[in-house]
């Protein structure tokens, strides 16, 4: 059974940092691109970042470029999102999502809530 | 990258068919066969319903179907059921190697 379990969310002050993790199991993690998608309270889905199998192709939404860094450890079956210079508008549930073909996210985690507030 | 445009809400009675549109541009929906649809119930993670415009993953009801014409993709739900009441999002690959979601549509079963 495919499982994606996010962790690392919490309350952080504006300007602060947080590192999210996503533990993957039940599939061959190293052969799939992975993504982070977020959803602000009461709002729609927003794609955040993607990383390919060898970490050679990494892309970010304009809203987080220069502040967030995606990475992965294929040996540990884990995906990460380092979030720096956090802003109130980064407050959201952050989902880890497995990608099959481009823009096809076939499995999602349950999400981890990040709240940026003073 | 601007979000793809979806109607805010669509409603229908049980047994009816409804269609949700997803309008993009020549840089995303019109240019790629990589449009997907997701269903999200309150407090839950999204679930993949349609991939690559019209492919239905295993386990998804055949009441759900997808299509595309130019820069507009569509999701049709036939034989509407109470359990279909949820938010629906489209997504597409883009020419800037990014991904983009639609604005979301709330489906109400009357």
Tab-separated table of N, CA, C and O in Angstrom, chain B:
chain	number	residue	atom	x	y	z
B	1	UNK	N	2.593	32.162	-13.057
B	1	UNK	CA	1.632	31.255	-13.657
B	1	UNK	C	0.269	31.441	-12.993
B	1	UNK	O	0.115	31.185	-11.796
B	2	UNK	N	-0.705	31.887	-13.732
B	2	UNK	CA	-2.039	32.084	-13.171
B	2	UNK	C	-2.791	30.771	-13.096
B	2	UNK	O	-2.600	29.882	-13.928
B	3	UNK	N	-3.668	30.665	-12.094
B	3	UNK	CA	-4.477	29.467	-11.928
B	3	UNK	C	-5.400	29.291	-13.130
B	3	UNK	O	-5.837	30.265	-13.756
B	4	UNK	N	-5.688	28.043	-13.448
B	4	UNK	CA	-6.669	27.739	-14.491
B	4	UNK	C	-8.040	28.155	-13.976
B	4	UNK	O	-8.304	28.115	-12.780
B	5	UNK	N	-8.928	28.538	-14.878
B	5	UNK	CA	-10.222	29.073	-14.482
B	5	UNK	C	-11.303	27.994	-14.473
B	5	UNK	O	-11.538	27.330	-15.491
B	6	UNK	N	-11.940	27.845	-13.319
B	6	UNK	CA	-13.070	26.923	-13.163
B	6	UNK	C	-14.260	27.702	-12.612
B	6	UNK	O	-14.082	28.697	-11.915
B	7	UNK	N	-15.476	27.230	-12.872
B	7	UNK	CA	-16.637	27.866	-12.232
B	7	UNK	C	-16.581	27.614	-10.733
B	7	UNK	O	-16.133	26.561	-10.293
B	8	UNK	N	-17.021	28.597	-9.955
B	8	UNK	CA	-16.939	28.461	-8.498
B	8	UNK	C	-17.835	27.346	-7.979
B	8	UNK	O	-17.490	26.653	-7.022
B	9	UNK	N	-18.971	27.172	-8.625
B	9	UNK	CA	-19.901	26.148	-8.151
B	9	UNK	C	-20.729	25.596	-9.299
B	9	UNK	O	-20.997	26.281	-10.285
B	10	UNK	N	-21.092	24.331	-9.149
B	10	UNK	CA	-21.980	23.645	-10.082
B	10	UNK	C	-22.883	22.757	-9.238
B	10	UNK	O	-22.426	22.141	-8.270
B	11	UNK	N	-24.138	22.695	-9.593
B	11	UNK	CA	-25.043	21.848	-8.820
B	11	UNK	C	-25.930	21.024	-9.746
B	11	UNK	O	-26.109	21.352	-10.927
B	12	UNK	N	-26.453	19.952	-9.202
B	12	UNK	CA	-27.346	19.093	-9.965
B	12	UNK	C	-28.107	18.171	-9.044
B	12	UNK	O	-27.705	17.961	-7.889
B	13	UNK	N	-29.180	17.626	-9.538
B	13	UNK	CA	-29.985	16.694	-8.754
B	13	UNK	C	-29.445	15.284	-8.917
B	13	UNK	O	-28.758	14.983	-9.912
B	14	UNK	N	-29.738	14.420	-7.973
B	14	UNK	CA	-29.301	13.028	-8.097
B	14	UNK	C	-29.741	12.416	-9.416
B	14	UNK	O	-30.898	12.609	-9.853
B	15	UNK	N	-28.811	11.734	-10.084
B	15	UNK	CA	-29.127	11.089	-11.349
B	15	UNK	C	-28.812	11.946	-12.569
B	15	UNK	O	-28.679	11.426	-13.679
B	16	UNK	N	-28.700	13.245	-12.364
B	16	UNK	CA	-28.389	14.137	-13.479
B	16	UNK	C	-26.904	14.081	-13.822
B	16	UNK	O	-26.101	13.501	-13.094
B	17	UNK	N	-26.564	14.721	-14.940
B	17	UNK	CA	-25.170	14.872	-15.341
B	17	UNK	C	-24.766	16.332	-15.195
B	17	UNK	O	-25.566	17.228	-15.489
B	18	UNK	N	-23.538	16.546	-14.770
B	18	UNK	CA	-23.000	17.904	-14.708
B	18	UNK	C	-21.622	17.921	-15.360
B	18	UNK	O	-20.942	16.888	-15.441
B	19	UNK	N	-21.234	19.105	-15.826
B	19	UNK	CA	-19.920	19.268	-16.451
B	19	UNK	C	-19.211	20.456	-15.834
B	19	UNK	O	-19.801	21.525	-15.678
B	20	UNK	N	-17.952	20.254	-15.488
B	20	UNK	CA	-17.112	21.307	-14.924
B	20	UNK	C	-16.050	21.663	-15.959
B	20	UNK	O	-15.350	20.770	-16.465
B	21	UNK	N	-15.923	22.929	-16.253
B	21	UNK	CA	-14.936	23.368	-17.230
B	21	UNK	C	-13.654	23.842	-16.544
B	21	UNK	O	-13.664	24.216	-15.364
B	22	UNK	N	-12.583	23.821	-17.294
B	22	UNK	CA	-11.265	24.226	-16.803
B	22	UNK	C	-10.557	24.926	-17.967
B	22	UNK	O	-10.133	24.264	-18.917
B	23	UNK	N	-10.459	26.234	-17.881
B	23	UNK	CA	-9.932	27.002	-19.005
B	23	UNK	C	-8.533	27.514	-18.716
B	23	UNK	O	-8.297	28.151	-17.679
B	24	UNK	N	-7.637	27.221	-19.635
B	24	UNK	CA	-6.255	27.670	-19.490
B	24	UNK	C	-5.827	28.501	-20.682
B	24	UNK	O	-6.624	29.273	-21.220
B	25	UNK	N	-4.573	28.317	-21.082
B	25	UNK	CA	-4.015	29.100	-22.175
B	25	UNK	C	-3.224	28.200	-23.120
B	25	UNK	O	-3.146	26.986	-22.931
B	26	UNK	N	-2.616	28.811	-24.107
B	26	UNK	CA	-1.785	28.065	-25.050
B	26	UNK	C	-0.500	27.569	-24.396
B	26	UNK	O	0.228	26.768	-24.984
B	27	UNK	N	-0.216	28.024	-23.193
B	27	UNK	CA	0.998	27.620	-22.485
B	27	UNK	C	0.758	26.457	-21.524
B	27	UNK	O	1.702	25.983	-20.889
B	28	UNK	N	-0.478	26.026	-21.405
B	28	UNK	CA	-0.744	24.907	-20.509
B	28	UNK	C	-1.782	23.953	-21.110
B	28	UNK	O	-1.418	23.052	-21.845
B	29	UNK	N	-3.059	24.144	-20.815
B	29	UNK	CA	-4.085	23.186	-21.225
B	29	UNK	C	-4.058	22.916	-22.730
B	29	UNK	O	-4.154	21.771	-23.186
B	30	UNK	N	-3.917	23.978	-23.523
B	30	UNK	CA	-3.978	23.837	-24.981
B	30	UNK	C	-2.763	23.124	-25.547
B	30	UNK	O	-2.817	22.542	-26.626
B	31	UNK	N	-1.668	23.161	-24.811
B	31	UNK	CA	-0.398	22.695	-25.366
B	31	UNK	C	-0.015	21.290	-24.927
B	31	UNK	O	0.909	20.694	-25.485
B	32	UNK	N	-0.675	20.758	-23.934
B	32	UNK	CA	-0.270	19.477	-23.385
B	32	UNK	C	-1.470	18.563	-23.171
B	32	UNK	O	-2.572	19.020	-22.901
B	33	UNK	N	-1.175	17.252	-23.249
B	33	UNK	CA	-2.213	16.268	-22.958
B	33	UNK	C	-2.077	15.844	-21.489
B	33	UNK	O	-2.260	14.685	-21.154
B	34	UNK	N	-1.687	16.780	-20.640
B	34	UNK	CA	-1.405	16.484	-19.234
B	34	UNK	C	-2.365	17.214	-18.324
B	34	UNK	O	-1.950	17.943	-17.424
B	35	UNK	N	-3.660	17.022	-18.550
B	35	UNK	CA	-4.675	17.608	-17.690
B	35	UNK	C	-5.234	16.510	-16.798
B	35	UNK	O	-5.598	15.431	-17.256
B	36	UNK	N	-5.272	16.792	-15.496
B	36	UNK	CA	-5.807	15.843	-14.521
B	36	UNK	C	-6.916	16.507	-13.716
B	36	UNK	O	-7.018	17.734	-13.681
B	37	UNK	N	-7.737	15.677	-13.086
B	37	UNK	CA	-8.828	16.158	-12.237
B	37	UNK	C	-8.761	15.466	-10.880
B	37	UNK	O	-8.460	14.261	-10.801
B	38	UNK	N	-9.055	16.258	-9.837
B	38	UNK	CA	-8.988	15.752	-8.462
B	38	UNK	C	-10.285	16.079	-7.738
B	38	UNK	O	-10.879	17.141	-7.942
B	39	UNK	N	-10.681	15.150	-6.873
B	39	UNK	CA	-11.838	15.328	-6.014
B	39	UNK	C	-11.333	15.514	-4.584
B	39	UNK	O	-10.445	14.772	-4.145
B	40	UNK	N	-11.885	16.472	-3.875
B	40	UNK	CA	-11.473	16.679	-2.493
B	40	UNK	C	-12.686	16.876	-1.588
B	40	UNK	O	-13.423	17.839	-1.745
B	41	UNK	N	-12.850	15.967	-0.656
B	41	UNK	CA	-13.895	16.123	0.351
B	41	UNK	C	-13.332	16.949	1.509
B	41	UNK	O	-12.109	16.973	1.725
B	42	UNK	N	-14.193	17.619	2.274
B	42	UNK	CA	-13.730	18.499	3.368
B	42	UNK	C	-12.808	17.773	4.337
B	42	UNK	O	-13.114	16.681	4.805
B	43	UNK	N	-11.657	18.394	4.596
B	43	UNK	CA	-10.713	17.848	5.551
B	43	UNK	C	-9.912	16.665	5.053
B	43	UNK	O	-9.143	16.074	5.824
B	44	UNK	N	-10.062	16.325	3.780
B	44	UNK	CA	-9.352	15.175	3.221
B	44	UNK	C	-8.348	15.612	2.165
B	44	UNK	O	-8.404	16.716	1.638
B	45	UNK	N	-7.425	14.707	1.853
B	45	UNK	CA	-6.477	14.963	0.775
B	45	UNK	C	-7.182	14.801	-0.571
B	45	UNK	O	-8.162	14.057	-0.685
B	46	UNK	N	-6.696	15.472	-1.601
B	46	UNK	CA	-7.269	15.296	-2.937
B	46	UNK	C	-7.104	13.860	-3.420
B	46	UNK	O	-6.177	13.153	-3.027
B	47	UNK	N	-8.015	13.455	-4.309
B	47	UNK	CA	-7.974	12.120	-4.905
B	47	UNK	C	-7.992	12.266	-6.417
B	47	UNK	O	-8.821	13.001	-6.968
B	48	UNK	N	-7.094	11.560	-7.086
B	48	UNK	CA	-7.024	11.604	-8.546
B	48	UNK	C	-8.245	10.916	-9.156
B	48	UNK	O	-8.522	9.762	-8.849
B	49	UNK	N	-8.942	11.620	-10.040
B	49	UNK	CA	-10.136	11.071	-10.687
B	49	UNK	C	-9.920	10.828	-12.180
B	49	UNK	O	-10.462	9.875	-12.749
B	50	UNK	N	-9.160	11.714	-12.836
B	50	UNK	CA	-8.893	11.624	-14.272
B	50	UNK	C	-7.449	12.072	-14.510
B	50	UNK	O	-7.006	13.071	-13.936
B	51	UNK	N	-6.724	11.352	-15.347
B	51	UNK	CA	-5.369	11.765	-15.720
B	51	UNK	C	-5.269	11.879	-17.231
B	51	UNK	O	-6.069	11.264	-17.962
B	52	UNK	N	-4.284	12.628	-17.693
B	52	UNK	CA	-4.017	12.752	-19.132
B	52	UNK	C	-5.301	12.981	-19.931
B	52	UNK	O	-5.574	12.272	-20.908
B	53	UNK	N	-6.053	13.942	-19.496
B	53	UNK	CA	-7.293	14.422	-20.122
B	53	UNK	C	-8.491	13.496	-19.904
B	53	UNK	O	-9.567	13.957	-19.504
B	54	UNK	N	-8.293	12.195	-20.182
B	54	UNK	CA	-9.487	11.334	-20.192
B	54	UNK	C	-9.282	9.941	-19.617
B	54	UNK	O	-10.173	9.096	-19.722
B	55	UNK	N	-8.129	9.697	-19.007
B	55	UNK	CA	-7.869	8.367	-18.448
B	55	UNK	C	-8.381	8.262	-17.013
B	55	UNK	O	-8.070	9.091	-16.173
B	56	UNK	N	-9.112	7.203	-16.761
B	56	UNK	CA	-9.691	6.992	-15.433
B	56	UNK	C	-8.866	5.956	-14.693
B	56	UNK	O	-8.738	4.813	-15.150
B	57	UNK	N	-8.296	6.342	-13.544
B	57	UNK	CA	-7.491	5.370	-12.768
B	57	UNK	C	-8.355	4.215	-12.287
B	57	UNK	O	-9.590	4.350	-12.141
B	58	UNK	N	-7.702	3.119	-12.033
B	58	UNK	CA	-8.389	1.956	-11.494
B	58	UNK	C	-9.102	2.325	-10.191
B	58	UNK	O	-8.539	3.005	-9.329
B	59	UNK	N	-10.346	1.901	-10.089
B	59	UNK	CA	-11.100	2.149	-8.866
B	59	UNK	C	-11.995	3.376	-8.919
B	59	UNK	O	-12.855	3.555	-8.046
B	60	UNK	N	-11.792	4.218	-9.915
B	60	UNK	CA	-12.637	5.408	-10.063
B	60	UNK	C	-13.874	5.035	-10.882
B	60	UNK	O	-13.754	4.394	-11.931
B	61	UNK	N	-15.012	5.474	-10.421
B	61	UNK	CA	-16.273	5.136	-11.087
B	61	UNK	C	-16.286	5.598	-12.535
B	61	UNK	O	-15.772	6.672	-12.868
B	62	UNK	N	-16.896	4.790	-13.408
B	62	UNK	CA	-16.997	5.168	-14.817
B	62	UNK	C	-18.045	6.260	-15.034
B	62	UNK	O	-18.312	6.664	-16.164
B	63	UNK	N	-18.620	6.759	-13.960
B	63	UNK	CA	-19.508	7.919	-14.077
B	63	UNK	C	-18.705	9.213	-14.290
B	63	UNK	O	-19.261	10.243	-14.634
B	64	UNK	N	-17.391	9.121	-14.067
B	64	UNK	CA	-16.505	10.273	-14.249
B	64	UNK	C	-15.790	10.152	-15.588
B	64	UNK	O	-15.218	9.112	-15.905
B	65	UNK	N	-15.836	11.224	-16.376
B	65	UNK	CA	-15.155	11.210	-17.665
B	65	UNK	C	-14.571	12.582	-17.947
B	65	UNK	O	-15.056	13.598	-17.445
B	66	UNK	N	-13.495	12.589	-18.751
B	66	UNK	CA	-12.826	13.841	-19.056
B	66	UNK	C	-12.636	14.024	-20.551
B	66	UNK	O	-12.584	13.057	-21.315
B	67	UNK	N	-12.517	15.289	-20.949
B	67	UNK	CA	-12.281	15.614	-22.356
B	67	UNK	C	-11.570	16.961	-22.430
B	67	UNK	O	-11.394	17.648	-21.419
B	68	UNK	N	-11.156	17.294	-23.661
B	68	UNK	CA	-10.473	18.581	-23.848
B	68	UNK	C	-10.719	19.075	-25.255
B	68	UNK	O	-10.731	18.291	-26.218
B	69	UNK	N	-10.896	20.390	-25.380
B	69	UNK	CA	-11.003	21.023	-26.683
B	69	UNK	C	-10.259	22.345	-26.601
B	69	UNK	O	-10.662	23.248	-25.865
B	70	UNK	N	-9.175	22.432	-27.337
B	70	UNK	CA	-8.371	23.644	-27.301
B	70	UNK	C	-7.832	23.909	-25.912
B	70	UNK	O	-7.202	23.036	-25.308
B	71	UNK	N	-8.095	25.107	-25.400
B	71	UNK	CA	-7.562	25.463	-24.079
B	71	UNK	C	-8.547	25.208	-22.951
B	71	UNK	O	-8.362	25.713	-21.838
B	72	UNK	N	-9.599	24.444	-23.215
B	72	UNK	CA	-10.586	24.136	-22.176
B	72	UNK	C	-10.754	22.628	-22.007
B	72	UNK	O	-11.048	21.909	-22.955
B	73	UNK	N	-10.529	22.182	-20.776
B	73	UNK	CA	-10.774	20.790	-20.422
B	73	UNK	C	-12.082	20.708	-19.657
B	73	UNK	O	-12.533	21.704	-19.075
B	74	UNK	N	-12.675	19.521	-19.650
B	74	UNK	CA	-13.957	19.347	-18.968
B	74	UNK	C	-14.003	18.027	-18.216
B	74	UNK	O	-13.448	17.027	-18.669
B	75	UNK	N	-14.679	18.052	-17.092
B	75	UNK	CA	-14.966	16.852	-16.305
B	75	UNK	C	-16.472	16.698	-16.259
B	75	UNK	O	-17.174	17.635	-15.868
B	76	UNK	N	-16.953	15.544	-16.659
B	76	UNK	CA	-18.382	15.260	-16.613
B	76	UNK	C	-18.649	14.176	-15.585
B	76	UNK	O	-17.954	13.153	-15.555
B	77	UNK	N	-19.612	14.428	-14.727
B	77	UNK	CA	-20.068	13.434	-13.765
B	77	UNK	C	-21.488	13.070	-14.161
B	77	UNK	O	-22.383	13.924	-14.159
B	78	UNK	N	-21.683	11.815	-14.528
B	78	UNK	CA	-23.020	11.375	-14.913
B	78	UNK	C	-23.650	10.588	-13.766
B	78	UNK	O	-22.940	10.071	-12.888
B	79	UNK	N	-24.972	10.509	-13.755
B	79	UNK	CA	-25.654	9.795	-12.677
B	79	UNK	C	-25.242	10.324	-11.312
B	79	UNK	O	-24.870	9.573	-10.423
B	80	UNK	N	-25.326	11.629	-11.146
B	80	UNK	CA	-24.851	12.300	-9.937
B	80	UNK	C	-25.364	11.616	-8.666
B	80	UNK	O	-26.549	11.273	-8.567
B	81	UNK	N	-24.447	11.423	-7.712
B	81	UNK	CA	-24.808	10.798	-6.437
B	81	UNK	C	-24.395	11.713	-5.283
B	81	UNK	O	-23.512	12.562	-5.423
B	82	UNK	N	-25.018	11.501	-4.144
B	82	UNK	CA	-24.746	12.334	-2.970
B	82	UNK	C	-23.256	12.347	-2.618
B	82	UNK	O	-22.713	13.373	-2.217
B	83	UNK	N	-22.599	11.223	-2.805
B	83	UNK	CA	-21.179	11.104	-2.454
B	83	UNK	C	-20.270	11.908	-3.382
B	83	UNK	O	-19.088	12.092	-3.091
B	84	UNK	N	-20.834	12.393	-4.499
B	84	UNK	CA	-20.037	13.197	-5.429
B	84	UNK	C	-19.904	14.645	-4.963
B	84	UNK	O	-19.141	15.416	-5.549
B	85	UNK	N	-20.656	15.008	-3.950
B	85	UNK	CA	-20.595	16.371	-3.429
B	85	UNK	C	-19.214	16.594	-2.820
B	85	UNK	O	-18.828	15.949	-1.845
B	86	UNK	N	-18.457	17.511	-3.417
B	86	UNK	CA	-17.067	17.740	-3.029
B	86	UNK	C	-16.531	18.916	-3.844
B	86	UNK	O	-17.243	19.480	-4.682
B	87	UNK	N	-15.282	19.267	-3.591
B	87	UNK	CA	-14.592	20.246	-4.420
B	87	UNK	C	-13.798	19.493	-5.488
B	87	UNK	O	-13.232	18.433	-5.223
B	88	UNK	N	-13.753	20.065	-6.678
B	88	UNK	CA	-13.031	19.455	-7.795
B	88	UNK	C	-12.023	20.446	-8.365
B	88	UNK	O	-12.339	21.628	-8.542
B	89	UNK	N	-10.814	19.942	-8.630
B	89	UNK	CA	-9.742	20.767	-9.170
B	89	UNK	C	-9.152	20.121	-10.416
B	89	UNK	O	-8.937	18.910	-10.447
B	90	UNK	N	-8.881	20.942	-11.411
B	90	UNK	CA	-8.125	20.463	-12.556
B	90	UNK	C	-6.660	20.865	-12.363
B	90	UNK	O	-6.341	21.703	-11.511
B	91	UNK	N	-5.775	20.243	-13.099
B	91	UNK	CA	-4.362	20.638	-13.093
B	91	UNK	C	-3.789	20.405	-14.481
B	91	UNK	O	-4.315	19.600	-15.259
B	92	UNK	N	-2.720	21.122	-14.766
B	92	UNK	CA	-2.073	20.973	-16.065
B	92	UNK	C	-0.577	21.206	-15.928
B	92	UNK	O	-0.123	21.941	-15.044
B	93	UNK	N	0.173	20.567	-16.823
B	93	UNK	CA	1.586	20.870	-16.956
B	93	UNK	C	1.660	22.185	-17.729
B	93	UNK	O	0.733	22.559	-18.447
B	94	UNK	N	2.775	22.912	-17.578
B	94	UNK	CA	2.890	24.186	-18.267
B	94	UNK	C	4.209	24.285	-19.047
B	94	UNK	O	5.140	23.514	-18.826
B	95	UNK	N	4.265	25.257	-19.917
B	95	UNK	CA	5.445	25.432	-20.763
B	95	UNK	C	6.668	25.861	-19.971
B	95	UNK	O	7.773	25.852	-20.489
B	96	UNK	N	6.487	26.276	-18.717
B	96	UNK	CA	7.609	26.689	-17.880
B	96	UNK	C	8.040	25.551	-16.952
B	96	UNK	O	8.649	25.787	-15.911
B	97	UNK	N	7.704	24.342	-17.344
B	97	UNK	CA	8.051	23.124	-16.600
B	97	UNK	C	7.423	23.080	-15.204
B	97	UNK	O	7.872	22.324	-14.341
B	98	UNK	N	6.420	23.931	-14.973
B	98	UNK	CA	5.745	23.916	-13.682
B	98	UNK	C	4.396	23.229	-13.830
B	98	UNK	O	4.058	22.723	-14.900
B	99	UNK	N	3.671	23.169	-12.759
B	99	UNK	CA	2.338	22.625	-12.778
B	99	UNK	C	1.403	23.713	-12.259
B	99	UNK	O	1.827	24.587	-11.494
B	100	UNK	N	0.148	23.677	-12.665
B	100	UNK	CA	-0.804	24.686	-12.229
B	100	UNK	C	-2.140	24.023	-11.961
B	100	UNK	O	-2.557	23.118	-12.700
B	101	UNK	N	-2.795	24.449	-10.890
B	101	UNK	CA	-4.124	23.940	-10.563
B	101	UNK	C	-5.190	24.944	-10.981
B	101	UNK	O	-4.918	26.131	-11.178
B	102	UNK	N	-6.403	24.441	-11.100
B	102	UNK	CA	-7.540	25.299	-11.333
B	102	UNK	C	-7.998	25.964	-10.048
B	102	UNK	O	-7.540	25.608	-8.954
B	103	UNK	N	-8.917	26.892	-10.184
B	103	UNK	CA	-9.412	27.656	-9.046
B	103	UNK	C	-10.336	26.834	-8.149
B	103	UNK	O	-10.597	27.216	-7.015
B	104	UNK	N	-10.811	25.713	-8.656
B	104	UNK	CA	-11.658	24.834	-7.859
B	104	UNK	C	-13.140	25.061	-8.082
B	104	UNK	O	-13.580	26.194	-8.278
B	105	UNK	N	-13.898	23.980	-8.059
B	105	UNK	CA	-15.356	24.032	-8.240
B	105	UNK	C	-16.033	23.232	-7.146
B	105	UNK	O	-15.700	22.054	-6.927
B	106	UNK	N	-16.972	23.860	-6.463
B	106	UNK	CA	-17.739	23.157	-5.440
B	106	UNK	C	-18.955	22.534	-6.105
B	106	UNK	O	-19.788	23.242	-6.681
B	107	UNK	N	-19.055	21.233	-6.022
B	107	UNK	CA	-20.208	20.520	-6.588
B	107	UNK	C	-21.206	20.237	-5.476
B	107	UNK	O	-20.864	19.646	-4.447
B	108	UNK	N	-22.433	20.677	-5.705
B	108	UNK	CA	-23.514	20.457	-4.747
B	108	UNK	C	-24.566	19.541	-5.361
B	108	UNK	O	-24.995	19.759	-6.501
B	109	UNK	N	-24.940	18.529	-4.612
B	109	UNK	CA	-26.002	17.624	-5.050
B	109	UNK	C	-27.282	18.067	-4.355
B	109	UNK	O	-27.371	18.025	-3.122
B	110	UNK	N	-28.235	18.510	-5.140
B	110	UNK	CA	-29.450	19.111	-4.599
B	110	UNK	C	-30.363	18.083	-3.939
B	110	UNK	O	-30.356	16.904	-4.281
